[in-house]
mmCIF file of C-alpha atoms in Angstrom:
data_model
loop_
_atom_site.group_PDB
_atom_site.id
_atom_site.type_symbol
_atom_site.label_atom_id
_atom_site.label_comp_id
_atom_site.label_asym_id
_atom_site.label_seq_id
_atom_site.Cartn_x
_atom_site.Cartn_y
_atom_site.Cartn_z
ATOM 1 C CA MET P 1 0.079 0.129 0.098
ATOM 2 C CA GLY P 2 1.218 3.440 -0.868
ATOM 3 C CA GLN P 3 1.873 6.069 1.835
ATOM 4 C CA VAL P 4 -0.072 9.401 1.573
ATOM 5 C CA THR P 5 1.616 12.058 -0.421
ATOM 6 C CA ALA P 6 3.150 14.954 1.800
ATOM 7 C CA GLY P 7 1.235 18.132 1.803
ATOM 8 C CA ARG P 8 -2.311 16.882 1.236
ATOM 9 C CA PRO P 9 -4.892 15.882 3.819
ATOM 10 C CA VAL P 10 -5.460 12.308 4.607
ATOM 11 C CA ARG P 11 -8.689 11.337 2.908
ATOM 12 C CA ILE P 12 -10.931 9.145 5.050
ATOM 13 C CA LEU P 13 -13.978 6.959 4.456
ATOM 14 C CA LEU P 14 -16.173 6.394 7.464
ATOM 15 C CA ALA P 15 -17.868 2.922 7.384
ATOM 16 C CA ASP P 16 -20.529 2.489 10.221
ATOM 17 C CA ASP P 17 -24.121 1.390 10.056
ATOM 18 C CA GLN P 18 -24.974 4.084 12.798
ATOM 19 C CA PRO P 19 -25.562 7.565 11.210
ATOM 20 C CA LEU P 20 -24.893 9.287 14.804
ATOM 21 C CA LEU P 21 -21.807 7.636 15.192
ATOM 22 C CA ARG P 22 -20.554 8.635 11.755
ATOM 23 C CA ALA P 23 -21.666 12.161 12.507
ATOM 24 C CA GLY P 24 -19.578 12.187 15.755
ATOM 25 C CA PHE P 25 -16.489 10.868 13.833
ATOM 26 C CA ARG P 26 -16.893 13.468 11.233
ATOM 27 C CA MET P 27 -17.086 16.187 13.666
ATOM 28 C CA VAL P 28 -14.097 15.124 15.619
ATOM 29 C CA LEU P 29 -11.946 14.532 12.549
ATOM 30 C CA GLY P 30 -13.368 17.849 10.906
ATOM 31 C CA THR P 31 -11.285 19.845 13.508
ATOM 32 C CA HIS P 32 -7.843 18.819 12.087
ATOM 33 C CA ASP P 33 -6.858 20.552 8.711
ATOM 34 C CA ASP P 34 -4.654 17.350 7.760
ATOM 35 C CA LEU P 35 -7.733 14.948 7.775
ATOM 36 C CA ASP P 36 -10.535 15.055 5.220
ATOM 37 C CA VAL P 37 -13.718 12.785 5.544
ATOM 38 C CA VAL P 38 -14.521 12.300 1.765
ATOM 39 C CA ALA P 39 -17.432 9.823 2.226
ATOM 40 C CA GLU P 40 -19.648 7.756 4.550
ATOM 41 C CA ALA P 41 -20.906 4.138 4.066
ATOM 42 C CA GLY P 42 -23.629 2.397 6.188
ATOM 43 C CA ASP P 43 -22.927 -1.060 5.134
ATOM 44 C CA GLY P 44 -19.909 -3.450 3.976
ATOM 45 C CA GLN P 45 -20.908 -3.503 0.414
ATOM 46 C CA GLU P 46 -21.156 0.279 0.019
ATOM 47 C CA THR P 47 -17.799 0.662 1.829
ATOM 48 C CA VAL P 48 -16.101 -1.672 -0.795
ATOM 49 C CA GLU P 49 -17.937 0.075 -3.711
ATOM 50 C CA LEU P 50 -16.840 3.544 -2.481
ATOM 51 C CA SER P 51 -13.340 2.404 -1.836
ATOM 52 C CA ARG P 52 -13.035 1.327 -5.308
ATOM 53 C CA ARG P 53 -14.403 4.720 -6.718
ATOM 54 C CA LEU P 54 -12.907 7.140 -4.342
ATOM 55 C CA LEU P 55 -9.750 5.244 -3.179
ATOM 56 C CA PRO P 56 -9.532 7.015 0.071
ATOM 57 C CA ASP P 57 -6.449 6.641 2.000
ATOM 58 C CA VAL P 58 -7.905 5.227 5.162
ATOM 59 C CA VAL P 59 -11.281 3.471 5.848
ATOM 60 C CA LEU P 60 -12.576 3.674 9.464
ATOM 61 C CA MET P 61 -14.296 0.442 9.256
ATOM 62 C CA ASP P 62 -16.880 -1.048 11.749
ATOM 63 C CA ILE P 63 -17.137 -4.822 12.092
ATOM 64 C CA ARG P 64 -20.982 -5.455 12.567
ATOM 65 C CA MET P 65 -22.626 -3.902 9.412
ATOM 66 C CA PRO P 66 -25.426 -5.085 7.017
ATOM 67 C CA ARG P 67 -24.930 -6.517 3.832
ATOM 68 C CA LEU P 68 -21.180 -7.287 4.219
ATOM 69 C CA ASP P 69 -19.542 -7.282 7.688
ATOM 70 C CA GLY P 70 -16.353 -5.321 8.242
ATOM 71 C CA LEU P 71 -13.952 -8.244 7.967
ATOM 72 C CA ALA P 72 -15.312 -9.374 4.674
ATOM 73 C CA ALA P 73 -15.239 -5.790 3.494
ATOM 74 C CA THR P 74 -11.608 -5.347 4.606
ATOM 75 C CA ARG P 75 -10.575 -8.669 2.873
ATOM 76 C CA ALA P 76 -12.249 -7.439 -0.419
ATOM 77 C CA ILE P 77 -10.507 -4.214 -0.400
ATOM 78 C CA VAL P 78 -7.119 -5.781 0.274
ATOM 79 C CA ASP P 79 -7.781 -8.598 -2.284
ATOM 80 C CA ALA P 80 -8.503 -5.927 -4.769
ATOM 81 C CA ARG P 81 -5.040 -4.405 -4.173
ATOM 82 C CA LEU P 82 -6.563 -0.860 -3.760
ATOM 83 C CA PRO P 83 -4.089 1.677 -2.296
ATOM 84 C CA VAL P 84 -6.385 1.934 0.711
ATOM 85 C CA ARG P 85 -5.733 1.017 4.269
ATOM 86 C CA VAL P 86 -8.265 -0.111 6.767
ATOM 87 C CA LEU P 87 -8.356 0.739 10.573
ATOM 88 C CA ILE P 88 -10.841 -1.219 12.287
ATOM 89 C CA LEU P 89 -12.911 0.672 14.832
ATOM 90 C CA THR P 90 -15.427 -1.462 16.768
ATOM 91 C CA THR P 91 -17.458 -1.597 20.132
ATOM 92 C CA PHE P 92 -16.193 -5.244 20.344
ATOM 93 C CA ASP P 93 -12.431 -6.218 21.087
ATOM 94 C CA LEU P 94 -13.143 -9.922 21.156
ATOM 95 C CA ASP P 95 -10.048 -11.924 20.179
ATOM 96 C CA GLU P 96 -11.560 -13.640 17.172
ATOM 97 C CA TYR P 97 -12.309 -10.051 15.768
ATOM 98 C CA VAL P 98 -8.612 -8.946 16.160
ATOM 99 C CA VAL P 99 -7.293 -11.982 14.604
ATOM 100 C CA GLY P 100 -9.832 -12.011 11.866
ATOM 101 C CA ALA P 101 -9.158 -8.179 11.098
ATOM 102 C CA LEU P 102 -5.468 -8.523 10.999
ATOM 103 C CA ARG P 103 -5.590 -11.781 9.058
ATOM 104 C CA ALA P 104 -7.887 -10.074 6.576
ATOM 105 C CA GLY P 105 -5.471 -7.318 6.020
ATOM 106 C CA ALA P 106 -6.561 -4.459 8.348
ATOM 107 C CA SER P 107 -3.638 -2.185 9.513
ATOM 108 C CA GLY P 108 -5.090 -1.531 12.859
ATOM 109 C CA PHE P 109 -7.640 -2.237 15.498
ATOM 110 C CA LEU P 110 -9.024 0.223 17.894
ATOM 111 C CA THR P 111 -12.195 0.385 20.027
ATOM 112 C CA LYS P 112 -14.942 3.142 19.805
ATOM 113 C CA ASP P 113 -14.068 4.288 23.262
ATOM 114 C CA VAL P 114 -10.558 5.455 22.107
ATOM 115 C CA PRO P 115 -9.753 9.116 23.133
ATOM 116 C CA ALA P 116 -10.309 11.346 20.118
ATOM 117 C CA GLU P 117 -6.658 12.328 20.015
ATOM 118 C CA ASP P 118 -5.552 8.651 19.978
ATOM 119 C CA LEU P 119 -7.937 8.136 17.063
ATOM 120 C CA VAL P 120 -6.588 11.041 14.974
ATOM 121 C CA THR P 121 -2.958 9.742 15.765
ATOM 122 C CA ALA P 122 -3.833 6.321 14.705
ATOM 123 C CA ILE P 123 -5.228 7.590 11.392
ATOM 124 C CA ARG P 124 -2.088 9.392 10.655
ATOM 125 C CA THR P 125 -0.059 6.427 11.636
ATOM 126 C CA VAL P 126 -1.908 4.068 9.358
ATOM 127 C CA ALA P 127 -1.987 6.508 6.536
ATOM 128 C CA ALA P 128 1.837 6.834 6.872
ATOM 129 C CA GLY P 129 2.144 3.199 6.077
ATOM 130 C CA GLU P 130 2.388 1.964 9.671
ATOM 131 C CA ALA P 131 -0.094 -0.136 11.862
ATOM 132 C CA VAL P 132 -1.613 0.366 15.172
ATOM 133 C CA LEU P 133 -3.198 -1.792 17.701
ATOM 134 C CA ALA P 134 -4.750 -0.631 21.052
ATOM 135 C CA PRO P 135 -2.338 -1.519 23.966
ATOM 136 C CA ARG P 136 -4.891 -3.669 25.864
ATOM 137 C CA ILE P 137 -5.728 -5.434 22.596
ATOM 138 C CA LEU P 138 -2.332 -6.314 21.894
ATOM 139 C CA LYS P 139 -1.518 -7.351 25.306
ATOM 140 C CA ARG P 140 -4.515 -9.699 25.416
ATOM 141 C CA LEU P 141 -3.723 -11.049 21.884
ATOM 142 C CA LEU P 142 -0.059 -11.867 22.878
ATOM 143 C CA THR P 143 -1.484 -13.646 26.041
ATOM 144 C CA ARG P 144 -3.785 -15.756 23.603
ATOM 145 C CA PHE P 145 -0.617 -16.757 21.480
ATOM 146 C CA ALA P 146 1.363 -17.576 24.845
ATOM 147 C CA ASP P 147 -1.225 -20.041 25.720
ATOM 148 C CA ALA P 148 -0.871 -21.769 22.289
ATOM 149 C CA LEU P 149 2.866 -21.539 21.609
ATOM 150 C CA PRO P 150 4.997 -24.793 21.232
ATOM 151 C CA ASP P 151 7.947 -25.829 23.310
ATOM 152 C CA PRO P 152 10.948 -23.304 23.331
ATOM 153 C CA ALA P 153 12.801 -26.220 21.686
ATOM 154 C CA PHE P 154 10.509 -26.086 18.579
ATOM 155 C CA THR P 155 11.767 -26.169 14.997
ATOM 156 C CA PRO P 156 11.169 -22.849 13.380
ATOM 157 C CA PRO P 157 8.443 -23.115 10.440
ATOM 158 C CA LYS P 158 9.738 -23.098 7.011
ATOM 159 C CA VAL P 159 8.514 -19.690 6.213
ATOM 160 C CA LEU P 160 10.951 -18.108 8.547
ATOM 161 C CA GLY P 161 13.821 -20.050 6.738
ATOM 162 C CA THR P 162 13.639 -17.529 4.008
ATOM 163 C CA LEU P 163 14.980 -14.915 6.225
ATOM 164 C CA THR P 164 18.626 -14.139 6.612
ATOM 165 C CA GLU P 165 20.085 -14.255 10.343
ATOM 166 C CA ARG P 166 19.965 -10.580 10.570
ATOM 167 C CA GLU P 167 16.512 -10.310 9.197
ATOM 168 C CA ARG P 168 15.315 -12.790 11.928
ATOM 169 C CA GLU P 169 17.188 -10.734 14.591
ATOM 170 C CA VAL P 170 15.318 -7.672 13.216
ATOM 171 C CA LEU P 171 11.882 -9.431 13.220
ATOM 172 C CA VAL P 172 12.520 -10.327 16.855
ATOM 173 C CA GLN P 173 13.045 -6.741 17.826
ATOM 174 C CA VAL P 174 10.054 -5.688 15.745
ATOM 175 C CA ALA P 175 7.961 -8.232 17.693
ATOM 176 C CA ARG P 176 9.252 -6.854 21.013
ATOM 177 C CA GLY P 177 7.744 -3.517 20.058
ATOM 178 C CA LEU P 178 10.921 -1.638 19.223
ATOM 179 C CA SER P 179 10.991 1.052 16.634
ATOM 180 C CA ASN P 180 13.518 1.252 13.838
ATOM 181 C CA ALA P 181 15.636 3.738 15.744
ATOM 182 C CA GLU P 182 15.661 1.515 19.088
ATOM 183 C CA ILE P 183 16.709 -1.601 16.920
ATOM 184 C CA ALA P 184 19.431 0.347 15.234
ATOM 185 C CA VAL P 185 20.771 0.910 18.712
ATOM 186 C CA ALA P 186 20.196 -2.608 20.015
ATOM 187 C CA LEU P 187 22.016 -4.156 16.887
ATOM 188 C CA SER P 188 24.533 -1.530 16.488
ATOM 189 C CA ILE P 189 23.681 -0.812 12.812
ATOM 190 C CA SER P 190 22.079 2.298 10.946
ATOM 191 C CA GLU P 191 18.451 2.950 11.181
ATOM 192 C CA THR P 192 18.462 3.148 7.366
ATOM 193 C CA THR P 193 19.639 -0.375 7.267
ATOM 194 C CA ILE P 194 17.109 -1.449 9.880
ATOM 195 C CA LYS P 195 14.399 0.161 7.544
ATOM 196 C CA THR P 196 15.600 -1.896 4.641
ATOM 197 C CA HIS P 197 15.774 -5.093 6.562
ATOM 198 C CA VAL P 198 12.315 -4.513 7.863
ATOM 199 C CA GLY P 199 11.172 -3.989 4.226
ATOM 200 C CA HIS P 200 12.982 -7.376 3.188
ATOM 201 C CA VAL P 201 11.229 -9.337 6.172
ATOM 202 C CA LEU P 202 7.665 -7.935 5.114
ATOM 203 C CA THR P 203 8.248 -8.731 1.419
ATOM 204 C CA LYS P 204 9.742 -12.253 2.053
ATOM 205 C CA LEU P 205 6.976 -13.355 4.519
ATOM 206 C CA GLY P 206 4.098 -11.746 2.536
ATOM 207 C CA LEU P 207 3.078 -9.296 5.255
ATOM 208 C CA ARG P 208 1.575 -6.135 4.868
ATOM 209 C CA ASP P 209 2.948 -4.135 8.046
ATOM 210 C CA ARG P 210 4.645 -4.368 11.375
ATOM 211 C CA VAL P 211 1.487 -5.502 13.147
ATOM 212 C CA GLN P 212 1.355 -8.664 11.085
ATOM 213 C CA ALA P 213 5.026 -9.238 11.547
ATOM 214 C CA VAL P 214 4.522 -9.064 15.241
ATOM 215 C CA VAL P 215 1.522 -11.460 15.042
ATOM 216 C CA LEU P 216 3.517 -13.972 12.920
ATOM 217 C CA ALA P 217 6.417 -13.916 15.288
ATOM 218 C CA TYR P 218 4.396 -14.766 18.200
ATOM 219 C CA GLU P 219 2.165 -17.265 16.256
ATOM 220 C CA THR P 220 5.190 -19.300 15.056
ATOM 221 C CA GLY P 221 7.035 -19.278 18.458
ATOM 222 C CA LEU P 222 9.904 -17.144 17.244
ATOM 223 C CA VAL P 223 9.182 -14.691 20.067
ATOM 224 C CA ARG P 224 7.385 -15.542 23.475
ATOM 225 C CA PRO P 225 5.490 -13.057 25.534
ATOM 226 C CA GLN P 226 7.297 -12.022 28.813
ATOM 227 C CA ARG P 227 5.483 -13.717 31.725
#
């Protein structure tokens, strides 16, 4: 997915079946000059159609919607290879929704009680090509993975075999939540080199962003949550 061109507002599509909620989001986002709500959708099918036609930078996507739910709509947008990133915003932070959203290709997952400024920051982050997860959701997600992880002596899955030793080191640091700058310090190499390694990791593993890299690292047992 391409990143937003510098100097123009982030174009946003609001997808929620409740008009009052869409109005509230529009009012909050309208106070920021660098954000522009270009359209609204009341169901998943309309969201996909508007995404194809308008190519917004970010879709704020509800999960429970008529005709097509948010996860299916996200998958349709991703499968169509549109230059559109999806930020799930829902009342429900159930584990199956989180995992489903990330596997469908969403770039982030927040609950609707998120503070307004955190929502704005998340939109900017996703538009810039990164990914976001609410801290409490990430913590619960990793706890779930910890309960299902194999023994520490496990054999890494073949998919990780495509990475060089350095790339695996970088993936471990990404999974531990470190930024590129922090990884550069930890591994004593330049931040530019780290950015290149992260790009190679995402490409080789077929991942869209850092959140999916974190999930894969924990799912495969490459990294284990701290108890």
